[in-house]
PDB file of C-alpha atoms in Angstrom:
ATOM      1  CA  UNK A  15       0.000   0.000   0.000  1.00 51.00           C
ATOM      2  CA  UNK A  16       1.336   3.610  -0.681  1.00 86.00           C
ATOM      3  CA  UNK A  17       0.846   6.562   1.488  1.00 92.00           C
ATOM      4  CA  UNK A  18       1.301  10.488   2.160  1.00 94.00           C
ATOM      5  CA  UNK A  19       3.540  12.763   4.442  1.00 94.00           C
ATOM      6  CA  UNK A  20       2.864  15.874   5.662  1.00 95.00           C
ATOM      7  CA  UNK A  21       5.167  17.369   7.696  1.00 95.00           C
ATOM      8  CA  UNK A  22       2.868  20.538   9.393  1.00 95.00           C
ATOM      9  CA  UNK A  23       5.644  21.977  11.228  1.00 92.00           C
ATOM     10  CA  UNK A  24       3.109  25.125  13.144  1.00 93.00           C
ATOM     11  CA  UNK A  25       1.635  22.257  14.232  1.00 95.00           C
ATOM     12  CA  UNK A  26       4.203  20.427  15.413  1.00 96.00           C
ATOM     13  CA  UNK A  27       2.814  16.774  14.012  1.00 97.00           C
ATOM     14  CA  UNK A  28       3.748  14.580  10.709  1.00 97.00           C
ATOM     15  CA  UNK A  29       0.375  13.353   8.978  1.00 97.00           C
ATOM     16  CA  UNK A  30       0.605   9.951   7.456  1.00 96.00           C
ATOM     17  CA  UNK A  31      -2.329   9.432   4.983  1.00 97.00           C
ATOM     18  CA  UNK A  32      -2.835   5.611   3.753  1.00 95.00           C
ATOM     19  CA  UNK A  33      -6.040   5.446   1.598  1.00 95.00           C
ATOM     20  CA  UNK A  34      -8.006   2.559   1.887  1.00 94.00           C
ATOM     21  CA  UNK A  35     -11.161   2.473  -0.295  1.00 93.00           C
ATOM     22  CA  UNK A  36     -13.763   2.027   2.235  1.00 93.00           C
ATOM     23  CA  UNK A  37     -11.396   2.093   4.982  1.00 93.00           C
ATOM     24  CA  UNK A  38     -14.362   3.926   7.466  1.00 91.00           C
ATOM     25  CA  UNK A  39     -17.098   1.735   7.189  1.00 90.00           C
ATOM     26  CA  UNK A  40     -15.375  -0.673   8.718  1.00 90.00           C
ATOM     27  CA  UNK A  41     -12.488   0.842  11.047  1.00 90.00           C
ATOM     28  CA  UNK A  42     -14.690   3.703  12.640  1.00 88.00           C
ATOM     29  CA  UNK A  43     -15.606   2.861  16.047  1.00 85.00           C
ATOM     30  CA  UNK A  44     -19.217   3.084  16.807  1.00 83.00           C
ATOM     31  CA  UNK A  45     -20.624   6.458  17.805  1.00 81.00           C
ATOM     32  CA  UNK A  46     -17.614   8.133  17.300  1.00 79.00           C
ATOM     33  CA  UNK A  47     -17.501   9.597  13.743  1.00 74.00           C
ATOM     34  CA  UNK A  48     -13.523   9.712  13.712  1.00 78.00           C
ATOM     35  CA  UNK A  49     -12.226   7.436  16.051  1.00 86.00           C
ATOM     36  CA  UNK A  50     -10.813   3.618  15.269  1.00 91.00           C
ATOM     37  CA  UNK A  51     -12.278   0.664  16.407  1.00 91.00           C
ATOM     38  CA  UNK A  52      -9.298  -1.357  18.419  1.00 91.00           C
ATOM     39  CA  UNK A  53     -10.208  -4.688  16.959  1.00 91.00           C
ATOM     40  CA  UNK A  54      -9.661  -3.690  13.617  1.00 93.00           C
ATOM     41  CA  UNK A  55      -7.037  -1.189  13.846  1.00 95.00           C
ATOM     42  CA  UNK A  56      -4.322  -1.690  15.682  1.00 95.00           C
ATOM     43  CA  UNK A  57      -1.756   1.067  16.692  1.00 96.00           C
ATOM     44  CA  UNK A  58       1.825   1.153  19.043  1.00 97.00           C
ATOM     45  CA  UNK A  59       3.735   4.282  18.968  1.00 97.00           C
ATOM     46  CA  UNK A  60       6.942   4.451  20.249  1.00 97.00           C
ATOM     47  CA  UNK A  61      10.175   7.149  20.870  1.00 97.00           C
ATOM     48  CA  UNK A  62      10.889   6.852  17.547  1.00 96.00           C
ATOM     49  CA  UNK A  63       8.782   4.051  16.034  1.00 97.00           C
ATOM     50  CA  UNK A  64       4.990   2.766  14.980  1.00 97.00           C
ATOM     51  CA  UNK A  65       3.544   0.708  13.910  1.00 97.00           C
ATOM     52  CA  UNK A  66      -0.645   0.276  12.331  1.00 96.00           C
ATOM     53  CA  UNK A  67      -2.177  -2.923  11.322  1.00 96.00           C
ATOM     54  CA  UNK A  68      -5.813  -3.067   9.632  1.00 95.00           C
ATOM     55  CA  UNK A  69      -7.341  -6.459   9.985  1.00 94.00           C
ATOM     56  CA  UNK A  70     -10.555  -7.320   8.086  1.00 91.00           C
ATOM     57  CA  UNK A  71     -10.223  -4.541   5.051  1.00 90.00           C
ATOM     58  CA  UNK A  72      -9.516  -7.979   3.193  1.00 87.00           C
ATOM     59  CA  UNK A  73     -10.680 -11.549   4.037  1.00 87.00           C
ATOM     60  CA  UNK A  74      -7.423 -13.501   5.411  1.00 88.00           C
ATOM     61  CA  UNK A  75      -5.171 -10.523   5.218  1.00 89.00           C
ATOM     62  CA  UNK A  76      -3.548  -8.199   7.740  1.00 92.00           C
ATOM     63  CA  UNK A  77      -2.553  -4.544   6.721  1.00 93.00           C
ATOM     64  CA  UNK A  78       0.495  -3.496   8.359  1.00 94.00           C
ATOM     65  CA  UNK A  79       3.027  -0.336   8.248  1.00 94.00           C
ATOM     66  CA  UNK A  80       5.406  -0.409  10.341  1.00 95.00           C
ATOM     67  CA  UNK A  81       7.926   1.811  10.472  1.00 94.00           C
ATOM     68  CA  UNK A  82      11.046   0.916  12.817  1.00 95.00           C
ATOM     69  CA  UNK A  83      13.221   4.069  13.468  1.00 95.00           C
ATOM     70  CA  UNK A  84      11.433   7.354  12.303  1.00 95.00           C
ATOM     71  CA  UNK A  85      13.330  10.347  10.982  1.00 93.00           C
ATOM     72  CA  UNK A  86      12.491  12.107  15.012  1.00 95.00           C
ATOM     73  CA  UNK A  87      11.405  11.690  18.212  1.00 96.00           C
ATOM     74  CA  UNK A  88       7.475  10.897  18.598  1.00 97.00           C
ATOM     75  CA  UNK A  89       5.487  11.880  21.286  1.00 98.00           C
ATOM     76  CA  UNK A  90       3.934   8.326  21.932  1.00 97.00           C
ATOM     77  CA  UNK A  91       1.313   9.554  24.048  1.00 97.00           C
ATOM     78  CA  UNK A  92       0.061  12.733  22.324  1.00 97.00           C
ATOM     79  CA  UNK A  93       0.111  10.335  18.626  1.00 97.00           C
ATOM     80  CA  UNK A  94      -2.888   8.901  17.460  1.00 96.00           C
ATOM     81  CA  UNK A  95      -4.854   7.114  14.312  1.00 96.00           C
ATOM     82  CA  UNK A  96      -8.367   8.444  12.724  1.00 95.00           C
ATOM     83  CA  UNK A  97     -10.618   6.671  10.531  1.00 93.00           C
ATOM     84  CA  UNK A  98     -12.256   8.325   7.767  1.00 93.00           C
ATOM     85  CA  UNK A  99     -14.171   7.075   4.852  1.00 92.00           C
ATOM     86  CA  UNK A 100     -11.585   6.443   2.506  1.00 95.00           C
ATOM     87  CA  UNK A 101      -8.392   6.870   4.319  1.00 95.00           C
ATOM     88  CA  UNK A 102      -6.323   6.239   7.665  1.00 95.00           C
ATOM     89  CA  UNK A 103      -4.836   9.032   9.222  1.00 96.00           C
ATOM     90  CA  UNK A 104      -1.932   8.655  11.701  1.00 97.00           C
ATOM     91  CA  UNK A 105      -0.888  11.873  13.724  1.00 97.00           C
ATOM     92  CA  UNK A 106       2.505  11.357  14.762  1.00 97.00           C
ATOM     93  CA  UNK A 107       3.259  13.967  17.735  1.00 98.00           C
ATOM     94  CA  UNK A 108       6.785  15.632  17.290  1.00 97.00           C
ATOM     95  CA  UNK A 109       9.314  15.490  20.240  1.00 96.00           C
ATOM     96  CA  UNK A 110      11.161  17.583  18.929  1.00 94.00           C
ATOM     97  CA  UNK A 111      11.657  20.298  15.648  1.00 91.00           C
ATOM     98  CA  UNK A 112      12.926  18.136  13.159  1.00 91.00           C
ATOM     99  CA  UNK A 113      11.736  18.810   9.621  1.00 93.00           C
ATOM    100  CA  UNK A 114      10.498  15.089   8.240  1.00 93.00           C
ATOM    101  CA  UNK A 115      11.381  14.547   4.564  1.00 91.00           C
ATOM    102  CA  UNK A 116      10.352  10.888   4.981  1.00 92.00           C
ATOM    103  CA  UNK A 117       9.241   8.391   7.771  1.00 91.00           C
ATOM    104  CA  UNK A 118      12.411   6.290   8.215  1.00 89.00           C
ATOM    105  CA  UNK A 119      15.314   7.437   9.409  1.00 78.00           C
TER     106      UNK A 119
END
């Protein structure tokens, strides 16, 4: 699967995009328009790691980017991933002001 940086550096987060055709209707958790249901999207952020796997988006298959050493420090607890319709969007929280070009390191 591909996906899209954006590095919003007033914000102080890097915005991974990963569309997924119909990503929401399945992912979104119930009564929360944005937020991802746990059994189907699973998340671990780290210092300077993550890691999202989609189960269920195809029968026997498992989704999974993981990235092992990203190009700065994450804020693990201040990072989180959104569901929308057609897309996955991961907020990774910036420890720091490094300007991401990329993911990995």
């Amino acid at each position: 699967r591909s996906y899209q940086l954006l590095d919003d550096e007033e914000a102080g987060v890097v915005k991974v995009y990963i569309p997924l055709e119909g990503v929401g209707a399945l992912a979104k958790k119930k009564g929360s328009p944005k937020e991802v249901d746990g059994s189907v999207v699973r998340h671990s952020f780290g210092e300077k790691s993550f890691s999202i796997e989609v189960r269920g988006y195809k029968a026997n298959t498992v989704l999974n980017l993981c990235i092992r050493e990203t190009c700065g420090k994450l804020d693990p607890e201040a990072s989180r991933v959104r569901a929308m319709d057609n897309k996955l969007i991961v907020t990774l929280k910036k420890a720091d002001e490094t300007k991401w070009t990329k993911l990995s390191a």
